[in-house]
Coordinates of C-alpha atoms in Angstrom, one line a residue:
X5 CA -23.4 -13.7 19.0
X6 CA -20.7 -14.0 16.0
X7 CA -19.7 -10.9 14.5
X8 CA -19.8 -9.8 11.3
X9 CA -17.9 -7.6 8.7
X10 CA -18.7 -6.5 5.0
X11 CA -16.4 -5.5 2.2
X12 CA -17.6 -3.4 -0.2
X13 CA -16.8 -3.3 -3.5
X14 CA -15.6 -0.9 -6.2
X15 CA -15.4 -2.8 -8.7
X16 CA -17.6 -2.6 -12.7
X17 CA -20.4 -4.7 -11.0
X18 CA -20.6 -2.5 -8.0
X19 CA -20.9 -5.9 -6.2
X20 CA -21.1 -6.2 -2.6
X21 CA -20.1 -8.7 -0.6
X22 CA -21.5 -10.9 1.8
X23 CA -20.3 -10.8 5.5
X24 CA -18.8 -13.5 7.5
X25 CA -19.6 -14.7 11.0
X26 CA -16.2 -14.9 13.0
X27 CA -16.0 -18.1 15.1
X28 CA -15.6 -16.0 18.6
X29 CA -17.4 -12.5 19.2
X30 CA -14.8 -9.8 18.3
X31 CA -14.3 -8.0 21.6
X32 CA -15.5 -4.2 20.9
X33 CA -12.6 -2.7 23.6
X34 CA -9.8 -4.9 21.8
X35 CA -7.3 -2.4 20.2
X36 CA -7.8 -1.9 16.7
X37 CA -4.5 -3.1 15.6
X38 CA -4.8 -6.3 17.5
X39 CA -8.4 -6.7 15.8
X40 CA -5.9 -5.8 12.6
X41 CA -3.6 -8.8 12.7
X42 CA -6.4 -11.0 14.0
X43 CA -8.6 -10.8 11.1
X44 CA -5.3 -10.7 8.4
X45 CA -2.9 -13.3 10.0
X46 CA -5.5 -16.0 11.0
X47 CA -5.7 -17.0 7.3
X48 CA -3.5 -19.7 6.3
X49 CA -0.2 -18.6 4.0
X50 CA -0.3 -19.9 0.7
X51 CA 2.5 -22.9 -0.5
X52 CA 2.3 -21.7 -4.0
X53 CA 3.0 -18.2 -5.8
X54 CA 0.2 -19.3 -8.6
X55 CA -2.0 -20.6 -5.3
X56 CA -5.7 -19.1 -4.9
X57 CA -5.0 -17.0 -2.1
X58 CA -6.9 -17.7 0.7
X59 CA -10.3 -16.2 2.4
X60 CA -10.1 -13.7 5.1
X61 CA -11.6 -14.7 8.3
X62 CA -13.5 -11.4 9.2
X63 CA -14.5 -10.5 5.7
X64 CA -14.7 -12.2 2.1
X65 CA -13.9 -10.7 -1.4
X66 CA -14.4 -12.3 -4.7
X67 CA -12.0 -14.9 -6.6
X68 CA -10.3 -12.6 -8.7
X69 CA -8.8 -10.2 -6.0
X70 CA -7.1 -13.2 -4.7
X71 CA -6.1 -15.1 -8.3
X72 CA -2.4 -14.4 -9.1
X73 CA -1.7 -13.3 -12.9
X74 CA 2.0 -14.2 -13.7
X75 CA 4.2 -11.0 -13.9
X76 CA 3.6 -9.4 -17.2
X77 CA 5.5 -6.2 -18.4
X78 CA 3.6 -3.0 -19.2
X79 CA 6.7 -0.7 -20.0
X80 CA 10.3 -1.2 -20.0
X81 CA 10.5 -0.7 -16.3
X82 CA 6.9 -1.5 -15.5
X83 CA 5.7 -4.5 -14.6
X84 CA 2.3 -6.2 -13.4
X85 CA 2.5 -8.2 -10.5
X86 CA -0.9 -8.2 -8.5
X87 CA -3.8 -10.8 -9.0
X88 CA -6.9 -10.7 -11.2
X89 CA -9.2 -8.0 -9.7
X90 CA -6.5 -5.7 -7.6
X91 CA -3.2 -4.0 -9.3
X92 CA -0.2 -3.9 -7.9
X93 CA 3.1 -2.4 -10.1
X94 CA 6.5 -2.9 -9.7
X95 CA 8.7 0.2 -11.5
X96 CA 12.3 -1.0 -11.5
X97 CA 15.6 1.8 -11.7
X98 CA 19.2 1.3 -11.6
X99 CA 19.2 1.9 -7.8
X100 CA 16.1 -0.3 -7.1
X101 CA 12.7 -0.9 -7.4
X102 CA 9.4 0.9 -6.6
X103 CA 6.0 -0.7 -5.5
X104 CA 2.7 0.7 -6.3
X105 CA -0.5 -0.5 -4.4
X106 CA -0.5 -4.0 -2.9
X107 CA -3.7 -5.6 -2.8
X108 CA -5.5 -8.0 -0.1
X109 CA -2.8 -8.4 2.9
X110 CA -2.8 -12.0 2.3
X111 CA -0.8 -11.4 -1.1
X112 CA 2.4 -10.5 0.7
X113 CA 4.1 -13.8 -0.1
X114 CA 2.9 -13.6 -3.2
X115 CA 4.5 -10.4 -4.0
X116 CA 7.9 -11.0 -2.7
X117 CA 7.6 -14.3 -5.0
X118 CA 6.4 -12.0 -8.2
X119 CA 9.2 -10.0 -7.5
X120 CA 11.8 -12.5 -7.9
X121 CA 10.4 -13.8 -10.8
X122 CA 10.6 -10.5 -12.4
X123 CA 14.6 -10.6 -11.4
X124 CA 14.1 -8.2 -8.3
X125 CA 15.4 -9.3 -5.0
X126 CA 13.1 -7.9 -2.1
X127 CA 15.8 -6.6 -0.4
X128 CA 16.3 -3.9 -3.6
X129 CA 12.3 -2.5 -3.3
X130 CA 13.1 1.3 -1.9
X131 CA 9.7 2.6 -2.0
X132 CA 5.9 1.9 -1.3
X133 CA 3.6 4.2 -2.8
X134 CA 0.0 3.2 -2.1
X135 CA -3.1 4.8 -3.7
X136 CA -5.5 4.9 -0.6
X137 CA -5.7 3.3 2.5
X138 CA -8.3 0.3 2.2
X139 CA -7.7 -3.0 3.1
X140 CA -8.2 -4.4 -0.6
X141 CA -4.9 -2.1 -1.4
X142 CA -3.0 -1.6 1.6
X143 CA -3.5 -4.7 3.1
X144 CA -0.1 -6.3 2.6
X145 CA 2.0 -3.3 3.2
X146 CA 3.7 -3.9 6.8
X147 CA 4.6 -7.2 5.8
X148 CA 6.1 -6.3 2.6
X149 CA 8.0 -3.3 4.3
X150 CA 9.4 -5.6 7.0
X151 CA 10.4 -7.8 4.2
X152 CA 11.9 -5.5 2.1
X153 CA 13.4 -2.7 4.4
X154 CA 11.4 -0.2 1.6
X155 CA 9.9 3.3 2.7
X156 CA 6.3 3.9 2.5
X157 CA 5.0 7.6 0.4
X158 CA 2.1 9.2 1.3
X159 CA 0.0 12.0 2.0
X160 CA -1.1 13.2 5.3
X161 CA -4.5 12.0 5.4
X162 CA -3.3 8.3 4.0
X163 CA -0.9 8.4 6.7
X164 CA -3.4 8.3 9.5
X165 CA -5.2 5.5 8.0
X166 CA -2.5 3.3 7.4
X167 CA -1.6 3.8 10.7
X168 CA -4.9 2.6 12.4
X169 CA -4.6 -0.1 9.8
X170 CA -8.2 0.9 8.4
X171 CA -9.6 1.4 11.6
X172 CA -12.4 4.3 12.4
X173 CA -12.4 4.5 8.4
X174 CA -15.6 7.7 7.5
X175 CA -17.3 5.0 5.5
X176 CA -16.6 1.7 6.5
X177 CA -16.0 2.1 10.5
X178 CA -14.1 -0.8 11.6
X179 CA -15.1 -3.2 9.2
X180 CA -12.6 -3.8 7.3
X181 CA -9.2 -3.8 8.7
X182 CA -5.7 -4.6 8.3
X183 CA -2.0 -4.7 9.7
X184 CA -0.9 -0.9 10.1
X185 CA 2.0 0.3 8.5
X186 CA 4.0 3.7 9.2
X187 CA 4.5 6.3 6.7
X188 CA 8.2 7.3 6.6
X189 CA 7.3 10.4 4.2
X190 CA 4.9 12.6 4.1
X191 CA 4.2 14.4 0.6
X192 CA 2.0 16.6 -0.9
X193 CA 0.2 17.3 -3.8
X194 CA 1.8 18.0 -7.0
X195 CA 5.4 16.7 -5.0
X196 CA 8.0 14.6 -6.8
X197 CA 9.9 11.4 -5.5
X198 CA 12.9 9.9 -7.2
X199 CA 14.8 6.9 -8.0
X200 CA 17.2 6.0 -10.4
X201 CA 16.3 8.5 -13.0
X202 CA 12.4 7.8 -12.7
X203 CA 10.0 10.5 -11.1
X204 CA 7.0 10.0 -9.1
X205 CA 4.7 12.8 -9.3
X206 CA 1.7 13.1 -6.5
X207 CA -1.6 14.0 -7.3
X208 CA -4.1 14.5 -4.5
X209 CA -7.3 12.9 -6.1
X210 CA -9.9 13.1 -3.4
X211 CA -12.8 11.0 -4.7
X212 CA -13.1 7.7 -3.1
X213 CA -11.1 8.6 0.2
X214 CA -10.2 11.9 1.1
X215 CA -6.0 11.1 1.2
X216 CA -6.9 9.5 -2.4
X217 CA -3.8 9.6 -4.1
X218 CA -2.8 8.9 -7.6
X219 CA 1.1 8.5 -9.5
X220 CA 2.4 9.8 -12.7
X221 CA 5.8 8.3 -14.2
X222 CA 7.3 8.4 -17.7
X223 CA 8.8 5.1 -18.7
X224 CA 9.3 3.6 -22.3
X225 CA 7.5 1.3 -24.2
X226 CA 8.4 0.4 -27.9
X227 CA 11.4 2.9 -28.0
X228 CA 8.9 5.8 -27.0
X229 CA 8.2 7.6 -23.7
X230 CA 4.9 6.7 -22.5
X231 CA 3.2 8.4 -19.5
X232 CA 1.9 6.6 -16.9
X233 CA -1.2 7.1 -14.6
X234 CA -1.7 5.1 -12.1
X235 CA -5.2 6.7 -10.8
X236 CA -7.0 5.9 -7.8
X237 CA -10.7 4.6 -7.5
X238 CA -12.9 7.6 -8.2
X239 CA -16.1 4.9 -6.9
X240 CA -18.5 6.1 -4.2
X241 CA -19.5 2.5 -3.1
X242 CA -23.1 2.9 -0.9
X243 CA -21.0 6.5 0.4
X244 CA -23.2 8.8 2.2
X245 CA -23.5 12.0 -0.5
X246 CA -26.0 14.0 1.4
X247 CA -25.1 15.5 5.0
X248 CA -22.4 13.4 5.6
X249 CA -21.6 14.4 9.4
X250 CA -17.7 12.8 8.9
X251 CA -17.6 14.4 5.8
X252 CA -19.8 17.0 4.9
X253 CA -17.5 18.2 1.8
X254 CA -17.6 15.1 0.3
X255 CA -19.3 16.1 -3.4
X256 CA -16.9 19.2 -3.9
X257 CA -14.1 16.9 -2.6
X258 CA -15.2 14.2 -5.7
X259 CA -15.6 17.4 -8.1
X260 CA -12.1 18.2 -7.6
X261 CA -10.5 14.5 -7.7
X262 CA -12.6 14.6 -11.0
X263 CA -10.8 18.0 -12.6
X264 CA -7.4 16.8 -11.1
X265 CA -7.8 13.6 -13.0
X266 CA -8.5 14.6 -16.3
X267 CA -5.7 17.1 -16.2
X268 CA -3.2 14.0 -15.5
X269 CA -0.8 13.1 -18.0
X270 CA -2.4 10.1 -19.5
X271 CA -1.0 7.9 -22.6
X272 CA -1.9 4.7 -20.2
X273 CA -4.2 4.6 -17.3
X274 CA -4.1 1.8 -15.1
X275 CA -6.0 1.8 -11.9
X276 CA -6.1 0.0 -8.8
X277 CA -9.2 -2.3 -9.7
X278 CA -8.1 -2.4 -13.3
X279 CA -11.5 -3.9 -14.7
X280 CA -12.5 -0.1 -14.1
X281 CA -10.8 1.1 -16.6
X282 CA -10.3 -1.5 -19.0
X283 CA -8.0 -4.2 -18.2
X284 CA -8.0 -7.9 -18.1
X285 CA -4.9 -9.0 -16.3
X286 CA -5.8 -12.6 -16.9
X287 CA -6.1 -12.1 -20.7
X288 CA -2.9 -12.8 -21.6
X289 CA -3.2 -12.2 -25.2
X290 CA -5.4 -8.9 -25.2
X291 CA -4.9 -7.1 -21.8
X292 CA -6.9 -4.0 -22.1
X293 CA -9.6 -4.8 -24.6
X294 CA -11.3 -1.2 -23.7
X295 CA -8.1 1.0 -23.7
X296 CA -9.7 4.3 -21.6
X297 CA -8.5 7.8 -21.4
X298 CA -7.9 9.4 -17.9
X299 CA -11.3 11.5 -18.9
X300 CA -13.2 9.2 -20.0
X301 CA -12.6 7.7 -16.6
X302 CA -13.7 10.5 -14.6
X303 CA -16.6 11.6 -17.0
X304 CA -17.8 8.2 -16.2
X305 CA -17.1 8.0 -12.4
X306 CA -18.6 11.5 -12.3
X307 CA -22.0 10.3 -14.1
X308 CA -22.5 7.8 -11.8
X309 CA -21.7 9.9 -8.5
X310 CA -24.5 12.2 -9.7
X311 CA -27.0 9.9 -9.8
X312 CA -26.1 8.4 -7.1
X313 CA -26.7 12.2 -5.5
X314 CA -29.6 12.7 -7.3
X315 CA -30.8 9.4 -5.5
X316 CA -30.3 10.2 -2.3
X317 CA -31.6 13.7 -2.3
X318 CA -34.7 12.1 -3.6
X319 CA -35.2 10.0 -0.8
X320 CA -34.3 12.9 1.8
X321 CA -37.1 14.3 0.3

């Protein structure tokens, strides 16, 4: 019998997506990380940076994770450089550049080539600071740290993740996996990282994966400083709210990404699905039709997690 895997979404549609059979049964004692790079490498690599990227072969996501935007600026040393659906930044300094978030880990290629486009050789990326460790946003991470030489940020419980390359994940299990990649520092909440004269700060934001992890950076946009905040998905996607035996603090651990993101220093959220808080990569003439505040964001995410609860206590019942 083939095997199948789902993907679920986190997107505004709260969408989920349909599985796909494998063409050979996946072999339930084969390592994780060789189930990893058999599920991400078997895709074909893409001849052209503007290419549809292709499908997975042990999962499927929509189109616009996997349509490439051209590299747009956001501030002076802030730039866009991930597809439709999934954000990925580049924050350039005088002593290299910083990536935030990846995407799907077929858009390695692609990133190297938005890179260059943008004037930054891979070779002069320093830092990887993902958000959390699913497969829609860490995906391309080893390959783009082999590629660039670049050190991967994270917390603790990210670490582990990325490590297993999204295996044994407390939601998802082993369905939706990727190449692992080694965090080279570990950092905690409220910590600062550096380079060139920008600072990273770390806010733990446990909402949609308990190493959920957002960034804060001031950079400049029209002569002025603007604060940056890249926060993570604050989405509880089909999540098990009520006696959750891998996570049984999972609602306080929500309430308290929810007060740690409205605290953030917020002139301009960005997120890593950015049509859930506004934004229309593709749109190259109005980007974020539906400018949101950090609250808004979590007063939203935090309406829709209680119902969610209320619905599942109602059906306990």
């Amino acid at each position: 019998m083939a095997a199948t895997a789902w993907l679920r979404t986190e997107g505004a549609s709260g969408e989920t997506v349909r599985p796909t059979a494998t063409a050979e049964p996946m072999n339930p004692m084969m390592p994780a990380r060789v189930l990893a790079l058999t599920c991400c490498l078997a895709a074909p690599v893409a001849t052209s940076a503007e290419a549809v990227l292709p499908q997975l072969k042990a999962y499927e996501t929509r189109e616009s994770w996997r349509t490439p935007v051209a590299p747009f600026r956001i501030a002076d040393n802030t730039w866009y450089i991930g597809t439709e659906g999934l954000s990925a930044l580049l924050v350039t300094t005088p002593d290299g550049a910083v990536l935030v978030d990846g995407g799907m880990p077929q858009a390695a290629d692609m990133l190297l080539a938005h890179m260059r486009r943008v004037g930054v050789a891979p070779s002069d990326v320093r830092l990887i600071l993902p958000s959390h460790a699913h497969g829609d946003h860490a995906g391309p991470l080893a390959a783009v740290k082999r590629a660039t030489g670049a050190k991967v940020v994270a917390n603790a419980e990210t670490a582990v993740l990325l490590a297993r390359g999204g295996s044994d994940d407390i939601h998802y299990g082993d369905a939706i996996l990727y190449p692992p990649v080694q965090v080279d520092r570990l950092v905690q909440d409220g910590e600062k990282v550096e380079l060139g004269g920008i600072t990273f700060t770390t806010h733990l934001t446990p909402a949609h994966t308990p190493g959920s992890t957002s960034w804060t950076w001031t950079d400049q946009r029209d002569g002025k400083p603007v604060r940056i905040a890249y926060v993570d998905s604050l989405s509880a996607p089909d999540y098990r709210l009520v006696d959750n035996p891998r996570f049984p603090g999972i609602v306080d651990a929500y309430r308290r990404g929810f007060a740690a993101v409205r605290a953030l220093p917020c002139d301009l959220l960005i997120a890593p699905h950015p049509d859930g808080v506004g934004w229309t990569p593709a749109a190259t003439e109005d980007r974020q039709p539906r400018p949101m505040s950090c609250s808004d964001y979590a007063d939203r995410a935090e309406r829709a997690l209680d119902a969610a609860l209320a619905e599942q206590r109602a059906g306990n019942d």
